[in-house]
Short mmCIF file of C-alpha atoms in Angstrom, two decimals:
data_model
loop_
_atom_site.label_atom_id
_atom_site.label_comp_id
_atom_site.label_asym_id
_atom_site.label_seq_id
_atom_site.Cartn_x
_atom_site.Cartn_y
_atom_site.Cartn_z
CA MET E 1 -0.01 0.00 0.00
CA ASP E 2 1.47 3.34 -1.09
CA ILE E 3 -0.43 6.15 0.64
CA LYS E 4 1.77 8.91 -0.80
CA LYS E 5 1.18 7.67 -4.34
CA THR E 6 -2.58 7.40 -3.72
CA ILE E 7 -2.81 10.97 -2.44
CA GLU E 8 -0.74 12.34 -5.30
CA ASN E 9 -2.87 10.58 -7.91
CA LEU E 10 -6.18 11.58 -6.26
CA GLU E 11 -5.07 15.22 -6.51
CA LYS E 12 -3.87 14.74 -10.12
CA ASN E 13 -7.32 13.30 -10.97
CA GLY E 14 -9.18 16.34 -9.56
CA PHE E 15 -10.09 15.08 -6.12
CA LYS E 16 -9.12 16.98 -2.94
CA PRO E 17 -7.25 14.54 -0.65
CA TYR E 18 -6.54 14.95 3.05
CA PHE E 19 -4.57 12.74 5.36
CA VAL E 20 -4.92 12.34 9.11
CA GLU E 21 -3.24 9.83 11.43
CA THR E 22 -6.17 8.93 13.65
CA LYS E 23 -9.98 8.87 13.49
CA GLU E 24 -10.08 11.46 16.29
CA GLU E 25 -8.63 13.97 13.83
CA VAL E 26 -11.49 13.57 11.36
CA LEU E 27 -14.11 15.69 13.10
CA PRO E 28 -11.94 18.81 13.58
CA LEU E 29 -11.05 18.66 9.88
CA VAL E 30 -14.66 18.12 8.76
CA LYS E 31 -15.84 21.12 10.75
CA THR E 32 -13.61 23.32 8.63
CA LEU E 33 -15.20 21.96 5.44
CA ILE E 34 -18.89 22.52 6.22
CA ASN E 35 -20.96 25.45 7.47
CA LYS E 36 -23.68 25.53 10.07
CA GLY E 37 -27.17 25.64 8.60
CA GLU E 38 -26.25 23.97 5.30
CA SER E 39 -28.11 20.93 4.03
CA ILE E 40 -26.36 17.67 4.69
CA SER E 41 -27.08 14.03 3.97
CA ASN E 42 -25.20 10.73 3.94
CA GLY E 43 -24.87 7.25 2.65
CA GLY E 44 -24.83 4.21 4.91
CA SER E 45 -21.31 3.88 6.33
CA GLU E 46 -19.63 2.21 9.26
CA SER E 47 -16.68 4.58 8.76
CA LEU E 48 -18.92 7.62 9.42
CA LYS E 49 -20.15 5.99 12.65
CA GLU E 50 -16.68 5.19 13.83
CA THR E 51 -15.39 8.73 13.28
CA GLY E 52 -18.41 10.48 14.92
CA ILE E 53 -19.71 12.06 11.66
CA PHE E 54 -23.28 10.90 12.31
CA ASP E 55 -23.33 12.57 15.72
CA LEU E 56 -21.98 15.79 14.23
CA ILE E 57 -24.39 16.15 11.35
CA SER E 58 -27.47 15.25 13.48
CA ASN E 59 -26.65 17.59 16.36
CA GLY E 60 -29.03 20.36 15.18
CA ASP E 61 -26.47 22.74 13.71
CA TYR E 62 -27.21 21.54 10.19
CA ASN E 63 -30.24 20.84 8.02
CA PHE E 64 -29.77 17.06 8.21
CA ILE E 65 -31.71 15.06 5.62
CA ASP E 66 -32.20 11.88 7.57
CA ARG E 67 -33.89 8.90 5.95
CA THR E 68 -33.74 6.70 9.10
CA GLY E 69 -37.05 5.00 9.72
CA LEU E 70 -38.66 6.31 6.53
CA GLU E 71 -40.38 3.99 4.07
CA GLY E 72 -41.97 4.15 0.63
CA GLU E 73 -42.54 7.61 -0.84
CA GLU E 74 -41.02 9.32 2.19
CA VAL E 75 -37.67 7.64 1.75
CA ARG E 76 -37.72 8.36 -1.95
CA GLN E 77 -38.28 12.04 -1.25
CA ALA E 78 -35.37 11.96 1.20
CA TYR E 79 -33.15 10.49 -1.51
CA ILE E 80 -34.24 13.20 -3.91
CA ALA E 81 -33.54 15.92 -1.32
CA ALA E 82 -30.10 14.44 -0.62
CA PHE E 83 -29.25 14.60 -4.29
CA GLY E 84 -29.45 18.37 -4.09
CA CYS E 85 -27.84 18.92 -0.73
CA ASP E 86 -24.80 21.08 0.07
CA THR E 87 -22.65 18.30 1.48
CA TYR E 88 -22.98 14.51 1.16
CA PHE E 89 -20.98 12.23 3.45
CA CYS E 90 -20.00 8.64 2.63
CA SER E 91 -17.04 6.34 2.47
CA SER E 92 -15.68 4.48 -0.52
CA ASN E 93 -15.61 0.73 -1.04
CA ALA E 94 -12.03 1.08 -2.37
CA VAL E 95 -9.49 3.72 -3.37
CA THR E 96 -6.78 2.75 -5.83
CA GLU E 97 -3.18 3.89 -5.81
CA ASN E 98 -3.94 5.22 -9.29
CA GLY E 99 -6.28 7.76 -7.65
CA GLU E 100 -9.63 6.16 -8.52
CA LEU E 101 -12.72 5.57 -6.37
CA TYR E 102 -14.60 2.34 -6.71
CA ASN E 103 -18.08 1.97 -5.32
CA VAL E 104 -20.81 -0.65 -5.60
CA ASP E 105 -24.40 -0.06 -4.52
CA GLY E 106 -27.79 -1.75 -4.14
CA ASN E 107 -30.32 1.08 -4.12
CA SER E 108 -27.68 3.26 -5.70
CA ASN E 109 -28.63 6.50 -3.96
CA ARG E 110 -25.05 6.67 -2.68
CA VAL E 111 -23.32 6.25 -6.04
CA ALA E 112 -25.79 8.69 -7.62
CA CYS E 113 -24.75 11.36 -5.14
CA ILE E 114 -21.09 10.61 -5.58
CA VAL E 115 -21.29 11.04 -9.35
CA TYR E 116 -23.49 14.16 -9.47
CA GLY E 117 -25.84 16.28 -7.36
CA PRO E 118 -24.55 17.47 -4.00
CA LYS E 119 -22.28 20.56 -4.13
CA GLN E 120 -19.58 18.61 -2.41
CA VAL E 121 -18.97 15.03 -1.34
CA ILE E 122 -16.83 14.21 1.65
CA MET E 123 -15.50 10.67 1.90
CA VAL E 124 -13.92 9.26 5.02
CA VAL E 125 -11.69 6.29 4.10
CA GLY E 126 -9.52 4.03 6.26
CA ILE E 127 -6.21 2.76 4.88
CA ASN E 128 -7.74 -0.73 4.74
CA LYS E 129 -9.61 0.43 1.65
CA ILE E 130 -6.56 1.44 -0.36
CA VAL E 131 -5.76 -1.09 -3.12
CA ALA E 132 -3.32 -1.28 -6.00
CA ASN E 133 -5.75 -1.08 -8.87
CA ILE E 134 -9.33 -1.61 -10.08
CA ASP E 135 -8.94 -5.39 -10.23
CA GLU E 136 -8.00 -5.40 -6.57
CA ALA E 137 -10.91 -3.07 -5.84
CA ILE E 138 -13.33 -5.49 -7.44
CA LYS E 139 -11.94 -8.35 -5.37
CA ARG E 140 -12.07 -6.27 -2.21
CA VAL E 141 -15.83 -5.65 -2.60
CA LYS E 142 -16.49 -9.32 -3.31
CA CYS E 143 -14.51 -10.50 -0.26
CA LYS E 144 -14.34 -7.70 2.30
CA ALA E 145 -17.07 -5.11 1.72
CA ALA E 146 -20.24 -6.81 0.38
CA PRO E 147 -20.41 -9.82 2.76
CA PRO E 148 -20.31 -7.88 6.08
CA ASN E 149 -22.67 -5.25 4.69
CA THR E 150 -25.27 -7.93 3.81
CA ARG E 151 -25.00 -9.19 7.40
CA ARG E 152 -25.36 -5.64 8.74
CA LEU E 153 -28.48 -5.18 6.69
CA ASN E 154 -29.84 -8.70 7.55
CA LEU E 155 -29.99 -9.71 3.89
CA ALA E 156 -30.13 -13.33 2.95
CA THR E 157 -27.43 -13.57 0.34
CA PRO E 158 -24.89 -16.33 -0.29
CA CYS E 159 -22.00 -14.08 0.66
CA SER E 160 -23.58 -13.29 4.05
CA VAL E 161 -23.08 -16.97 4.91
CA SER E 162 -19.83 -17.89 3.10
CA GLY E 163 -18.04 -14.55 3.50
CA GLU E 164 -17.29 -14.07 -0.17
CA CYS E 165 -19.11 -13.66 -3.47
CA ILE E 166 -20.16 -16.90 -5.15
CA SER E 167 -18.60 -15.62 -8.33
CA LEU E 168 -15.13 -16.27 -6.90
CA LYS E 169 -15.77 -19.96 -7.36
CA GLN E 170 -15.67 -19.39 -11.12
CA GLU E 171 -12.43 -19.59 -13.09
CA ASN E 172 -12.47 -15.98 -14.24
CA PRO E 173 -15.16 -14.08 -12.40
CA TYR E 174 -16.45 -11.04 -14.23
CA LEU E 175 -17.03 -7.66 -12.56
CA CYS E 176 -20.85 -8.13 -12.39
CA ASP E 177 -20.93 -11.86 -11.67
CA GLY E 178 -22.67 -12.76 -8.45
CA CYS E 179 -25.88 -14.03 -7.00
CA ALA E 180 -29.19 -13.44 -8.70
CA GLY E 181 -31.51 -12.93 -5.69
CA ASP E 182 -33.64 -9.90 -4.95
CA THR E 183 -31.55 -9.18 -1.86
CA ARG E 184 -28.33 -8.72 -3.87
CA ILE E 185 -26.58 -5.44 -2.94
CA CYS E 186 -24.10 -5.38 -5.83
CA CYS E 187 -26.29 -3.81 -8.44
CA ASN E 188 -24.53 -0.70 -9.83
CA TYR E 189 -20.76 -0.35 -10.19
CA VAL E 190 -19.11 3.11 -10.42
CA VAL E 191 -15.51 4.02 -10.99
CA SER E 192 -14.80 7.72 -10.28
CA ALA E 193 -11.70 8.66 -12.24
CA LYS E 194 -10.85 12.11 -13.68
CA GLN E 195 -13.09 14.81 -12.18
CA ARG E 196 -14.31 17.78 -14.21
CA HIS E 197 -15.39 19.65 -11.10
CA LYS E 198 -12.04 19.87 -9.34
CA ASP E 199 -12.10 19.31 -5.50
CA ARG E 200 -15.87 18.66 -5.39
CA ILE E 201 -15.11 15.20 -4.00
CA LYS E 202 -12.93 15.40 -0.88
CA VAL E 203 -11.27 12.24 0.32
CA ILE E 204 -10.10 12.10 3.92
CA ILE E 205 -7.69 9.19 4.28
CA VAL E 206 -7.31 8.00 7.85
CA ASN E 207 -4.18 6.07 8.83
CA GLU E 208 -6.30 3.41 10.60
CA ASN E 209 -8.64 0.63 9.49
CA LEU E 210 -12.22 1.87 9.28
CA GLY E 211 -15.49 0.19 8.27
CA TYR E 212 -15.74 -2.56 5.69
#
């Protein structure tokens, strides 16, 4: 893992990278990147929980678009509101040393906001998510990200039991190979490479393991 190379390539590709040594340093940095009263939303993320981001954005100082507990049309409206928010928080399933972000989604509200919509996206990423290239990013999702997320969401998928995607039993598993059930969470695959809107996506790399 080459953190220096990753940061240099993220910046070259139009992202705004930051580096902190510990998760306790994340909140002070984040507070300099957002303003009180602005609209904020988030994607599901264990990394955000571990760094205290959820507590910060829900403390009443911000217009927090919270979909927790919502269903049907209400959650759809929350997703639409999040798409136009000032700041969207999430993590990334993988970050390559080439300066690319790789994300796989089920509902795909998260990848939609990463690609376009919110004025800025702030990602909090542990060093456990840095990989050499896209091939390694694909493998990481199939082995380390998707299985624990299906268990967290109580979804009955093969990987929630075996701990890895069933496609890995094939000789040359393709990017989109996997289970075919309705509970599958690997539905849309997004690689964020060169960014036209420079520094819109901010990537905070934490020198600790965070999330899945």
